[in-house]
Tab-separated table of C-alpha atoms and ligand atoms in Angstrom:
chain	number	residue	atom	x	y	z
A	266	MET	CA	-87.196	-146.508	-125.403
A	267	ASN	CA	-83.810	-145.387	-125.472
A	268	TYR	CA	-82.112	-142.241	-124.034
A	269	TYR	CA	-79.480	-140.101	-125.182
A	270	SER	CA	-76.992	-137.622	-122.952
A	271	LEU	CA	-77.639	-134.195	-123.723
A	272	HIS	CA	-73.618	-133.821	-123.511
A	273	HIS	CA	-73.777	-136.105	-126.381
A	274	LYS	CA	-70.570	-137.650	-125.535
A	275	SER	CA	-71.935	-141.153	-123.261
A	276	PRO	CA	-73.478	-143.972	-125.665
A	277	LYS	CA	-77.536	-143.649	-125.401
A	278	THR	CA	-79.025	-145.741	-122.868
A	279	THR	CA	-82.042	-147.842	-122.032
A	280	PHE	CA	-84.726	-146.738	-119.916
A	281	LYS	CA	-83.628	-148.916	-116.730
A	282	ASN	CA	-80.023	-147.236	-117.115
A	283	ALA	CA	-80.964	-143.675	-117.054
A	284	VAL	CA	-83.325	-144.397	-113.871
A	285	VAL	CA	-80.549	-146.049	-111.891
A	286	GLN	CA	-77.507	-144.054	-113.184
A	287	GLY	CA	-80.083	-140.787	-112.815
A	288	LEU	CA	-76.798	-138.659	-114.789
A	289	ALA	CA	-74.562	-140.409	-117.760
A	290	LYS	CA	-70.606	-140.560	-117.364
A	291	ASP	CA	-70.347	-137.368	-119.384
A	292	ARG	CA	-72.479	-135.756	-116.996
A	293	GLY	CA	-75.269	-134.688	-119.186
A	294	ILE	CA	-78.727	-135.429	-118.361
A	295	TYR	CA	-81.007	-138.064	-120.448
A	296	PHE	CA	-84.111	-137.169	-122.743
A	297	PRO	CA	-85.882	-139.449	-124.404
A	298	ASP	CA	-84.694	-140.705	-128.163
A	299	ASN	CA	-88.012	-140.049	-129.824
A	300	ILE	CA	-90.952	-138.912	-128.952
A	301	THR	CA	-94.574	-139.791	-130.556
A	302	THR	CA	-97.235	-137.872	-130.692
A	303	LEU	CA	-100.460	-140.148	-128.934
A	304	SER	CA	-103.450	-139.963	-131.272
A	305	LYS	CA	-105.895	-136.899	-131.692
A	306	GLU	CA	-109.016	-139.814	-130.950
A	307	PHE	CA	-107.251	-139.823	-126.817
A	308	ILE	CA	-106.614	-136.369	-126.561
A	309	ALA	CA	-110.145	-135.929	-127.807
A	310	ASN	CA	-112.524	-138.062	-125.770
A	311	ILE	CA	-109.859	-137.973	-122.848
A	312	SER	CA	-112.838	-136.933	-120.849
A	313	GLU	CA	-113.415	-140.894	-120.858
A	314	TYR	CA	-110.663	-142.040	-119.545
A	315	THR	CA	-109.524	-142.031	-115.975
A	316	ASN	CA	-106.893	-140.749	-114.450
A	317	HIS	CA	-104.579	-143.896	-114.345
A	318	GLU	CA	-105.615	-144.805	-117.547
A	319	ILE	CA	-104.262	-141.343	-119.095
A	320	ALA	CA	-101.255	-141.936	-116.746
A	321	TYR	CA	-100.298	-144.776	-118.550
A	322	GLU	CA	-101.227	-143.909	-121.958
A	323	VAL	CA	-98.865	-140.839	-121.283
A	324	ILE	CA	-95.754	-142.627	-120.019
A	325	LYS	CA	-95.614	-145.800	-121.648
A	326	GLN	CA	-93.559	-145.153	-124.517
A	327	PHE	CA	-91.032	-143.705	-121.953
A	328	VAL	CA	-90.775	-147.187	-120.628
A	329	GLY	CA	-91.306	-149.039	-122.761
A	330	ASP	CA	-90.741	-152.745	-122.883
A	331	GLU	CA	-88.833	-152.861	-119.671
A	332	ILE	CA	-91.373	-153.018	-117.285
A	333	PRO	CA	-94.133	-155.391	-117.703
A	334	THR	CA	-97.623	-154.103	-118.445
A	335	LYS	CA	-99.522	-155.016	-115.150
A	336	LYS	CA	-96.376	-154.027	-113.188
A	337	LEU	CA	-96.481	-150.846	-114.634
A	338	LYS	CA	-100.099	-150.163	-113.717
A	339	GLU	CA	-99.219	-150.932	-110.141
A	340	ILE	CA	-97.101	-148.667	-109.792
A	341	ILE	CA	-98.990	-145.341	-111.528
A	342	THR	CA	-102.249	-146.620	-109.284
A	343	LYS	CA	-99.673	-146.395	-106.477
A	344	THR	CA	-98.589	-142.617	-107.758
A	345	VAL	CA	-101.464	-141.497	-108.598
A	346	SER	CA	-103.207	-141.924	-105.115
A	347	PHE	CA	-105.035	-138.409	-104.666
A	348	ASP	CA	-106.727	-135.786	-105.907
A	349	PHE	CA	-105.318	-133.264	-108.462
A	350	PRO	CA	-108.667	-130.217	-107.702
A	351	ILE	CA	-108.901	-127.348	-109.991
A	352	VAL	CA	-110.123	-124.224	-107.873
A	353	LYS	CA	-111.376	-121.196	-109.725
A	354	VAL	CA	-109.325	-118.051	-108.263
A	355	ASP	CA	-111.090	-114.718	-110.736
A	356	GLU	CA	-113.183	-115.385	-113.574
A	357	ASN	CA	-109.751	-116.247	-116.324
A	358	ILE	CA	-107.598	-117.960	-113.477
A	359	ALA	CA	-107.700	-121.063	-111.709
A	360	SER	CA	-105.258	-123.094	-109.336
A	361	LEU	CA	-104.412	-126.400	-109.688
A	362	GLU	CA	-103.409	-128.134	-106.911
A	363	LEU	CA	-100.793	-130.376	-106.703
A	364	PHE	CA	-100.129	-130.451	-103.480
A	365	HIS	CA	-103.131	-133.206	-101.691
A	366	GLY	CA	-100.411	-135.922	-101.715
A	367	PRO	CA	-98.605	-137.492	-98.557
A	368	THR	CA	-95.854	-134.288	-97.802
A	369	MET	CA	-98.185	-131.855	-99.644
A	370	ALA	CA	-96.146	-130.671	-102.635
A	371	PHE	CA	-96.402	-131.576	-106.256
A	372	LYS	CA	-93.226	-133.483	-105.825
A	373	ASP	CA	-94.667	-136.734	-104.022
A	374	VAL	CA	-95.941	-137.976	-107.698
A	375	GLY	CA	-92.415	-137.737	-109.553
A	376	ALA	CA	-90.677	-139.158	-105.981
A	377	LYS	CA	-93.177	-142.627	-105.742
A	378	PHE	CA	-92.378	-143.449	-109.349
A	379	MET	CA	-89.055	-142.901	-109.258
A	380	ALA	CA	-88.869	-144.986	-106.505
A	381	GLN	CA	-90.814	-147.843	-107.565
A	382	CYS	CA	-89.132	-148.264	-110.655
A	383	LEU	CA	-85.996	-148.282	-108.889
A	384	GLU	CA	-87.477	-150.744	-106.458
A	385	TYR	CA	-88.627	-153.152	-109.636
A	386	PHE	CA	-85.242	-152.565	-111.585
A	387	ASN	CA	-82.961	-153.526	-108.258
A	388	GLN	CA	-84.742	-156.611	-107.634
A	389	GLY	CA	-83.007	-159.751	-107.093
A	390	ASN	CA	-79.715	-157.749	-106.726
A	391	THR	CA	-77.922	-158.196	-103.711
A	392	GLU	CA	-76.301	-155.312	-103.573
A	393	GLU	CA	-77.852	-152.054	-102.258
A	394	ILE	CA	-78.343	-148.710	-103.917
A	395	THR	CA	-77.699	-145.339	-102.631
A	396	VAL	CA	-80.110	-142.873	-103.651
A	397	LEU	CA	-78.253	-139.453	-103.002
A	398	VAL	CA	-79.790	-135.974	-103.441
A	399	ALA	CA	-80.041	-132.790	-102.857
A	400	THR	CA	-82.973	-130.721	-101.968
A	401	SER	CA	-83.666	-127.014	-101.897
A	402	GLY	CA	-86.697	-127.883	-99.552
A	403	ASP	CA	-88.965	-130.219	-100.897
A	404	THR	CA	-87.398	-132.591	-102.761
A	405	GLY	CA	-86.094	-134.484	-99.691
A	406	GLY	CA	-89.311	-134.796	-97.954
A	407	ALA	CA	-90.824	-136.472	-100.759
A	408	VAL	CA	-88.012	-138.798	-101.980
A	409	ALA	CA	-87.996	-139.585	-98.064
A	410	ASN	CA	-91.580	-140.390	-98.018
A	411	GLY	CA	-91.827	-142.162	-101.413
A	412	PHE	CA	-88.686	-144.653	-100.733
A	413	LEU	CA	-88.920	-145.278	-97.211
A	414	GLY	CA	-89.122	-148.889	-96.842
A	415	ALA	CA	-87.885	-149.403	-100.063
A	416	LYS	CA	-86.214	-152.819	-100.497
A	417	GLY	CA	-82.156	-152.221	-101.232
A	418	VAL	CA	-82.455	-149.085	-101.463
A	419	ASN	CA	-80.505	-146.382	-99.552
A	420	VAL	CA	-81.513	-143.156	-99.774
A	421	VAL	CA	-79.125	-139.797	-98.359
A	422	ILE	CA	-80.693	-136.095	-98.705
A	423	LEU	CA	-77.938	-133.084	-98.242
A	424	TYR	CA	-80.340	-130.068	-97.819
A	425	PRO	CA	-78.838	-126.012	-96.200
A	426	SER	CA	-78.967	-125.854	-92.947
A	427	GLY	CA	-81.856	-123.350	-91.829
A	428	LYS	CA	-82.298	-122.888	-95.518
A	429	VAL	CA	-85.703	-124.961	-95.104
A	430	SER	CA	-88.665	-124.891	-93.350
A	431	ASP	CA	-89.566	-126.108	-90.105
A	432	ILE	CA	-92.039	-128.711	-91.134
A	433	GLN	CA	-89.880	-129.570	-94.332
A	434	GLU	CA	-87.068	-130.131	-91.956
A	435	LYS	CA	-88.843	-132.438	-90.099
A	436	GLN	CA	-90.025	-134.245	-93.435
A	437	LEU	CA	-86.461	-135.214	-94.313
A	438	THR	CA	-84.711	-135.773	-91.167
A	439	THR	CA	-87.711	-137.691	-88.768
A	440	LEU	CA	-88.583	-140.856	-90.817
A	441	GLY	CA	-85.606	-143.136	-90.095
A	442	GLN	CA	-85.437	-146.543	-91.461
A	443	ASN	CA	-83.447	-146.351	-94.885
A	444	ILE	CA	-83.723	-142.665	-94.899
A	445	THR	CA	-80.595	-140.561	-93.695
A	446	ALA	CA	-80.380	-136.648	-93.699
A	447	LEU	CA	-76.887	-134.644	-93.783
A	448	GLU	CA	-77.414	-131.456	-93.026
A	449	VAL	CA	-75.176	-128.861	-95.127
A	450	ASP	CA	-73.133	-125.906	-93.984
A	451	GLY	CA	-73.876	-123.693	-97.403
A	452	VAL	CA	-76.806	-123.200	-99.286
A	453	PHE	CA	-78.565	-125.375	-102.230
A	454	ASP	CA	-75.951	-124.800	-104.957
A	455	ASP	CA	-72.970	-126.140	-102.391
A	456	CYS	CA	-75.997	-129.667	-101.693
A	457	GLN	CA	-76.234	-129.640	-105.533
A	458	GLU	CA	-72.300	-129.596	-106.547
A	459	MET	CA	-71.577	-131.932	-103.895
A	460	VAL	CA	-74.429	-134.364	-105.274
A	461	LYS	CA	-72.480	-134.105	-108.729
A	462	THR	CA	-68.822	-134.258	-107.582
A	463	ALA	CA	-69.899	-137.420	-106.093
A	464	PHE	CA	-71.345	-138.765	-109.396
A	465	LEU	CA	-67.738	-137.776	-110.533
A	466	ASP	CA	-65.860	-140.189	-107.946
A	467	GLU	CA	-64.571	-143.474	-108.892
A	468	GLU	CA	-64.734	-144.572	-105.634
A	469	ILE	CA	-68.192	-143.950	-104.693
A	470	THR	CA	-69.917	-143.029	-107.826
A	471	LYS	CA	-70.829	-147.623	-108.609
A	472	LYS	CA	-73.782	-147.503	-106.181
A	473	LEU	CA	-74.761	-144.312	-106.148
A	474	THR	CA	-77.945	-143.001	-108.277
A	475	SER	CA	-79.505	-139.367	-107.709
A	476	ALA	CA	-83.273	-138.270	-107.281
A	477	ASN	CA	-83.177	-134.814	-107.794
A	478	SER	CA	-85.120	-134.105	-111.254
A	479	ILE	CA	-83.010	-134.831	-113.890
A	480	ASN	CA	-83.867	-138.429	-113.332
A	481	VAL	CA	-85.627	-139.289	-115.971
A	482	ALA	CA	-88.101	-141.112	-114.186
A	483	ARG	CA	-88.879	-137.894	-111.514
A	484	TRP	CA	-89.138	-135.277	-114.570
A	485	LEU	CA	-91.337	-137.560	-116.967
A	486	PRO	CA	-94.718	-138.548	-114.539
A	487	GLN	CA	-95.103	-134.618	-113.990
A	488	MET	CA	-96.624	-134.174	-117.441
A	489	PHE	CA	-99.894	-136.090	-115.869
A	490	TYR	CA	-100.862	-132.981	-114.402
A	491	PHE	CA	-101.379	-131.190	-117.468
A	492	PHE	CA	-103.119	-133.919	-118.929
A	493	PHE	CA	-105.312	-134.068	-115.629
A	494	ALA	CA	-105.852	-130.663	-116.016
A	495	TYR	CA	-106.861	-130.732	-119.461
A	496	LYS	CA	-109.010	-133.048	-118.878
A	497	GLU	CA	-111.192	-130.614	-116.856
A	498	LEU	CA	-111.036	-127.459	-118.373
A	499	HIS	CA	-111.091	-128.506	-122.222
A	500	LYS	CA	-114.854	-128.107	-122.153
A	501	LYS	CA	-114.345	-124.446	-121.436
A	502	HIS	CA	-113.184	-124.247	-125.443
A	503	LYS	CA	-110.585	-121.449	-124.356
A	504	ASP	CA	-106.718	-121.640	-125.217
A	505	LEU	CA	-104.490	-123.183	-122.225
A	506	VAL	CA	-102.165	-120.854	-120.314
A	507	PHE	CA	-99.984	-122.288	-117.968
A	508	SER	CA	-97.672	-120.734	-115.442
A	509	VAL	CA	-95.112	-122.857	-113.724
A	510	PRO	CA	-93.765	-121.261	-110.291
A	511	SER	CA	-90.195	-122.637	-111.493
A	512	GLY	CA	-87.097	-123.619	-109.774
A	513	ASN	CA	-85.259	-126.548	-111.554
A	514	PHE	CA	-87.450	-126.501	-113.912
A	515	GLY	CA	-88.464	-129.872	-113.769
A	516	ASN	CA	-92.114	-129.675	-113.839
A	517	ILE	CA	-92.327	-126.755	-116.518
A	518	CYS	CA	-89.956	-128.893	-118.998
A	519	ALA	CA	-92.866	-131.976	-118.306
A	520	GLY	CA	-95.379	-129.472	-118.882
A	521	VAL	CA	-93.506	-128.876	-122.206
A	522	MET	CA	-92.978	-132.373	-123.354
A	523	ALA	CA	-97.074	-132.564	-122.610
A	524	GLN	CA	-97.838	-130.039	-125.746
A	525	LYS	CA	-94.906	-132.025	-127.769
A	526	LEU	CA	-97.384	-135.088	-127.165
A	527	GLY	CA	-99.955	-133.340	-128.616
A	528	LEU	CA	-101.671	-131.647	-125.661
A	529	PRO	CA	-103.415	-128.744	-126.600
A	530	ILE	CA	-101.917	-126.131	-124.281
A	531	LYS	CA	-101.048	-122.674	-125.642
A	532	HIS	CA	-98.456	-120.726	-123.639
A	533	PHE	CA	-96.372	-122.041	-120.956
A	534	ILE	CA	-94.674	-119.313	-117.917
A	535	ALA	CA	-91.999	-120.248	-116.227
A	536	SER	CA	-92.479	-118.088	-113.019
A	537	THR	CA	-89.387	-117.241	-110.907
A	538	ASN	CA	-88.166	-115.619	-107.651
A	539	ILE	CA	-84.912	-113.628	-107.771
A	540	ASN	CA	-83.134	-116.417	-108.889
A	541	ASP	CA	-83.700	-114.980	-112.323
A	542	THR	CA	-81.597	-116.660	-114.948
A	543	VAL	CA	-83.628	-117.927	-117.176
A	544	PRO	CA	-85.977	-115.111	-117.829
A	545	ASN	CA	-82.885	-113.025	-117.945
A	546	TYR	CA	-81.962	-115.504	-120.976
A	547	LEU	CA	-84.906	-114.744	-122.351
A	548	ILE	CA	-84.330	-111.074	-122.298
A	549	ASN	CA	-80.875	-110.952	-123.516
A	550	GLY	CA	-79.627	-114.388	-124.633
A	551	ILE	CA	-77.304	-114.572	-122.222
A	552	TYR	CA	-77.389	-117.624	-120.389
A	553	SER	CA	-75.974	-117.187	-117.183
A	554	PRO	CA	-76.023	-118.983	-114.279
A	555	LYS	CA	-75.853	-116.944	-110.495
A	556	PRO	CA	-74.873	-118.325	-107.055
A	557	SER	CA	-78.477	-118.880	-105.584
A	558	LYS	CA	-80.424	-116.878	-103.809
A	559	ALA	CA	-82.588	-117.034	-100.490
A	560	THR	CA	-86.599	-116.268	-100.864
A	561	ILE	CA	-89.513	-116.628	-99.486
A	562	SER	CA	-90.230	-119.662	-102.252
A	563	ASN	CA	-86.541	-120.948	-101.023
A	564	ALA	CA	-87.933	-124.104	-103.175
A	565	MET	CA	-87.467	-122.125	-106.077
A	566	ASP	CA	-84.098	-120.774	-105.213
A	567	VAL	CA	-81.986	-122.418	-107.895
A	568	GLY	CA	-78.965	-120.423	-109.728
A	569	ASN	CA	-78.727	-123.045	-112.395
A	570	PRO	CA	-81.646	-124.814	-113.342
A	571	SER	CA	-80.894	-128.489	-114.233
A	572	ASN	CA	-83.788	-128.959	-116.305
A	573	PHE	CA	-83.631	-125.751	-118.888
A	574	ILE	CA	-81.466	-127.809	-120.855
A	575	ARG	CA	-83.881	-129.910	-122.032
A	576	ILE	CA	-86.801	-127.663	-122.600
A	577	GLN	CA	-84.162	-126.203	-125.177
A	578	GLU	CA	-83.884	-129.388	-126.986
A	579	LEU	CA	-87.718	-129.725	-127.196
A	580	PHE	CA	-87.618	-126.723	-128.794
A	581	SER	CA	-84.123	-127.919	-130.868
A	582	ASN	CA	-82.233	-125.093	-129.513
A	583	ASP	CA	-84.090	-122.635	-131.034
A	584	LEU	CA	-84.542	-119.331	-129.386
A	585	GLU	CA	-87.002	-117.334	-131.036
A	586	ALA	CA	-89.154	-120.486	-131.468
A	587	LEU	CA	-88.697	-120.805	-127.940
A	588	LYS	CA	-89.726	-117.120	-127.043
A	589	SER	CA	-92.987	-117.559	-129.311
A	590	ALA	CA	-93.961	-120.359	-127.014
A	591	PHE	CA	-92.863	-119.819	-123.694
A	592	SER	CA	-92.044	-116.717	-121.102
A	593	SER	CA	-90.403	-116.515	-118.352
A	594	TYR	CA	-90.993	-113.554	-115.416
A	595	ALA	CA	-89.016	-113.275	-112.298
A	596	PHE	CA	-90.779	-111.450	-109.083
A	597	THR	CA	-89.468	-110.485	-105.865
A	598	ASP	CA	-90.630	-111.571	-102.451
A	599	ASP	CA	-91.931	-107.974	-101.868
A	600	GLU	CA	-94.535	-108.579	-104.682
A	601	THR	CA	-95.048	-112.233	-104.030
A	602	ARG	CA	-96.528	-111.207	-100.204
A	603	GLU	CA	-98.645	-108.452	-102.492
A	604	THR	CA	-100.028	-110.915	-104.468
A	605	MET	CA	-100.942	-113.569	-101.408
A	606	LYS	CA	-102.653	-110.678	-100.009
A	607	GLU	CA	-104.695	-109.464	-103.324
A	608	ILE	CA	-105.662	-113.062	-103.805
A	609	TYR	CA	-107.059	-113.234	-100.705
A	610	LYS	CA	-108.722	-110.216	-100.422
A	611	ASN	CA	-110.497	-110.871	-103.886
A	612	SER	CA	-111.386	-114.530	-103.390
A	613	GLY	CA	-110.392	-115.547	-100.029
A	614	TYR	CA	-107.821	-118.354	-101.492
A	615	VAL	CA	-105.226	-118.798	-99.199
A	616	ALA	CA	-102.063	-119.324	-102.025
A	617	ASP	CA	-98.399	-120.304	-100.331
A	618	PRO	CA	-95.659	-118.307	-102.204
A	619	HIS	CA	-94.692	-120.528	-104.734
A	620	GLY	CA	-98.508	-120.275	-106.221
A	621	ALA	CA	-98.218	-116.244	-105.819
A	622	VAL	CA	-95.417	-116.598	-107.995
A	623	GLY	CA	-97.323	-118.620	-110.892
A	624	TYR	CA	-100.357	-116.511	-110.274
A	625	LEU	CA	-97.870	-113.330	-110.446
A	626	GLY	CA	-97.025	-114.544	-114.043
A	627	LEU	CA	-100.247	-114.989	-115.119
A	628	LYS	CA	-100.831	-111.346	-114.430
A	629	LYS	CA	-97.697	-110.255	-116.031
A	630	TYR	CA	-98.202	-112.074	-119.100
A	631	GLU	CA	-102.142	-110.306	-119.688
A	632	LEU	CA	-104.421	-112.954	-120.797
A	633	GLN	CA	-105.827	-112.263	-123.600
A	634	GLU	CA	-110.516	-112.757	-124.124
A	635	ASN	CA	-109.944	-116.514	-125.500
A	636	GLU	CA	-107.579	-117.458	-122.754
A	637	PHE	CA	-107.769	-118.857	-119.581
A	638	GLY	CA	-104.861	-119.783	-117.177
A	639	ILE	CA	-103.901	-121.716	-114.579
A	640	PHE	CA	-101.133	-122.002	-112.352
A	641	LEU	CA	-99.707	-124.469	-110.385
A	642	GLU	CA	-100.244	-124.375	-106.913
A	643	THR	CA	-96.978	-126.971	-105.468
A	644	ALA	CA	-97.075	-126.912	-101.943
A	645	HIS	CA	-99.915	-127.022	-99.620
A	646	PRO	CA	-99.538	-123.356	-97.297
A	647	VAL	CA	-98.782	-124.913	-94.232
A	648	LYS	CA	-95.399	-126.093	-95.611
A	649	PHE	CA	-94.751	-122.238	-95.635
A	650	LEU	CA	-96.770	-121.457	-92.428
A	651	ASP	CA	-94.406	-118.806	-90.858
A	652	VAL	CA	-94.972	-116.529	-94.359
A	653	VAL	CA	-98.184	-117.336	-94.606
A	654	GLU	CA	-99.334	-116.305	-91.470
A	655	GLU	CA	-97.553	-113.416	-90.884
A	656	THR	CA	-98.689	-112.200	-94.546
A	657	LEU	CA	-102.701	-113.070	-94.394
A	658	PRO	CA	-105.047	-112.791	-91.619
A	659	VAL	CA	-105.374	-116.461	-91.605
A	660	LYS	CA	-104.718	-119.308	-89.373
A	661	ILE	CA	-103.781	-122.585	-91.007
A	662	GLU	CA	-105.128	-125.746	-89.900
A	663	ILE	CA	-102.747	-128.061	-89.528
A	664	PRO	CA	-103.154	-131.030	-92.322
A	665	LYS	CA	-103.530	-135.079	-90.448
A	666	GLN	CA	-100.129	-135.940	-92.939
A	667	ILE	CA	-98.175	-133.086	-90.923
A	668	GLN	CA	-99.496	-133.807	-87.551
A	669	LYS	CA	-98.086	-137.431	-87.993
A	670	ILE	CA	-94.613	-135.720	-88.182
A	671	ILE	CA	-94.394	-132.711	-86.688
A	672	ASN	CA	-93.582	-133.360	-83.338
A	673	ASN	CA	-91.012	-136.375	-83.982
A	674	LYS	CA	-87.172	-135.376	-83.664
A	675	LYS	CA	-85.059	-134.303	-85.986
A	676	VAL	CA	-81.633	-136.749	-86.682
A	677	ALA	CA	-79.434	-135.082	-89.345
A	678	ILE	CA	-76.008	-135.709	-89.465
A	679	LYS	CA	-73.736	-132.133	-90.199
A	680	VAL	CA	-71.617	-132.216	-93.344
A	681	ALA	CA	-69.575	-129.096	-94.188
A	682	ASN	CA	-68.270	-130.096	-97.267
A	683	TYR	CA	-67.477	-132.752	-100.020
A	684	GLN	CA	-64.661	-134.604	-97.578
A	685	ASP	CA	-66.850	-135.215	-94.888
A	686	LEU	CA	-70.208	-136.541	-97.598
A	687	LYS	CA	-67.059	-138.882	-99.347
A	688	SER	CA	-66.604	-140.282	-95.916
A	689	PHE	CA	-69.826	-141.110	-94.750
A	690	LEU	CA	-70.751	-142.632	-98.189
A	691	LEU	CA	-67.887	-144.933	-98.084
A	692	LYS	CA	-68.782	-145.725	-94.427
B	114	LIG	C1	-89.685	-127.701	-106.471
B	114	LIG	C2	-90.619	-126.925	-106.234
B	114	LIG	C3	-90.446	-126.196	-107.043
B	114	LIG	C4	-89.928	-125.599	-108.050
B	114	LIG	O1	-90.204	-127.234	-109.120
B	114	LIG	P1	-88.697	-127.624	-110.268
B	114	LIG	O2	-89.616	-128.577	-111.263
B	114	LIG	O3	-87.823	-127.689	-109.906
B	114	LIG	O4	-89.007	-125.963	-111.277
B	114	LIG	C5	-91.620	-124.794	-106.925
B	114	LIG	N1	-92.460	-124.736	-106.130
B	114	LIG	C6	-92.896	-126.199	-105.068
B	114	LIG	C7	-93.408	-125.893	-103.823
B	114	LIG	C8	-91.300	-127.039	-105.154
B	114	LIG	O5	-91.518	-127.968	-104.113
């Protein structure tokens, strides 16, 4: 499969190169050259397939012959190694829990898939590659975990000091081995900007790759969730509406891609916190990125979502077509907390702030009689322990994945600007 840059100034490239480079030379992100709809039979008989078989059917065209079938199936087995339960919350609303993986956020799937592709592609190379990644919270932990011990791959994670939760910080600063955490004096956008600058810097770019959701190997496997959910829910014979708590818009973009492959999804809602660049764009047609603002759903504190351009591409840059299948709404922290309380009061379900934003999106959209709403619960409530326990009368039990790391010692290197990062990478 070939990929082209969405800036259209770099040549087309292979899946391998798109994974290894992350970003094209013209700074554009990659997009698959052609997309083949899956067979109607497959969609109609989806219940007869295991999750591993579904994942293979969904991803294989995007990898092409660049990874042998047997190896790709192995990669999928290691990636899809936990459950994705659907929990009913209201009469016509359910939570799709994506947080049962090793770091308890949905990013585990993309991170693990990408780590294994990269390890495969770098096999036999004597030079090590460095994965450079900026995180607003959960990416760092998922990438660190996914890549831990990967041969020939070093991982460097930039995170904004004081802007990630304690557990998130532990997850990305305590693993050691091939993982290094850099603590940046700034916000997430500063981290992301530094990463982008590093990729343009001739002196260091050669051995760098990115593991942000711009990387096709992180982005595309996220399609699996939507297929898994459809497998469970299609028997309801209702039109499915997905609300995705969105920051960099990678996850929801994977959903739109799943729809493009023929998955019957009626409507998408990109639910955001007050970082409302996309909701505003849908209202006034002006895309005006802003510096990110800190919120209680910090994994979505993104002022200029990198993947939105892919969504526009999927709708052939037709704003009216986009608006008919896709809505986007922004919510404040107060609304988020109120909703966490409301969900808990009505159903006993403990939503984390991101999931609550997703739920709010479904409420604002106003589901019709024949529609069923699913919000993606992107993180376990324990990852936002302070907010959840302040807001709800609950005491969250610490899951074993978290217990393992909570008393480990944080190791991070402080970084103030791009020069600091560069000196570190040149060492
Ligand atoms: C990363 C993340 C999001 C946002 O996902 P995008 O693909 O960047 O839109 C939402 N919730 C949680 C918990 C996350 O970690």
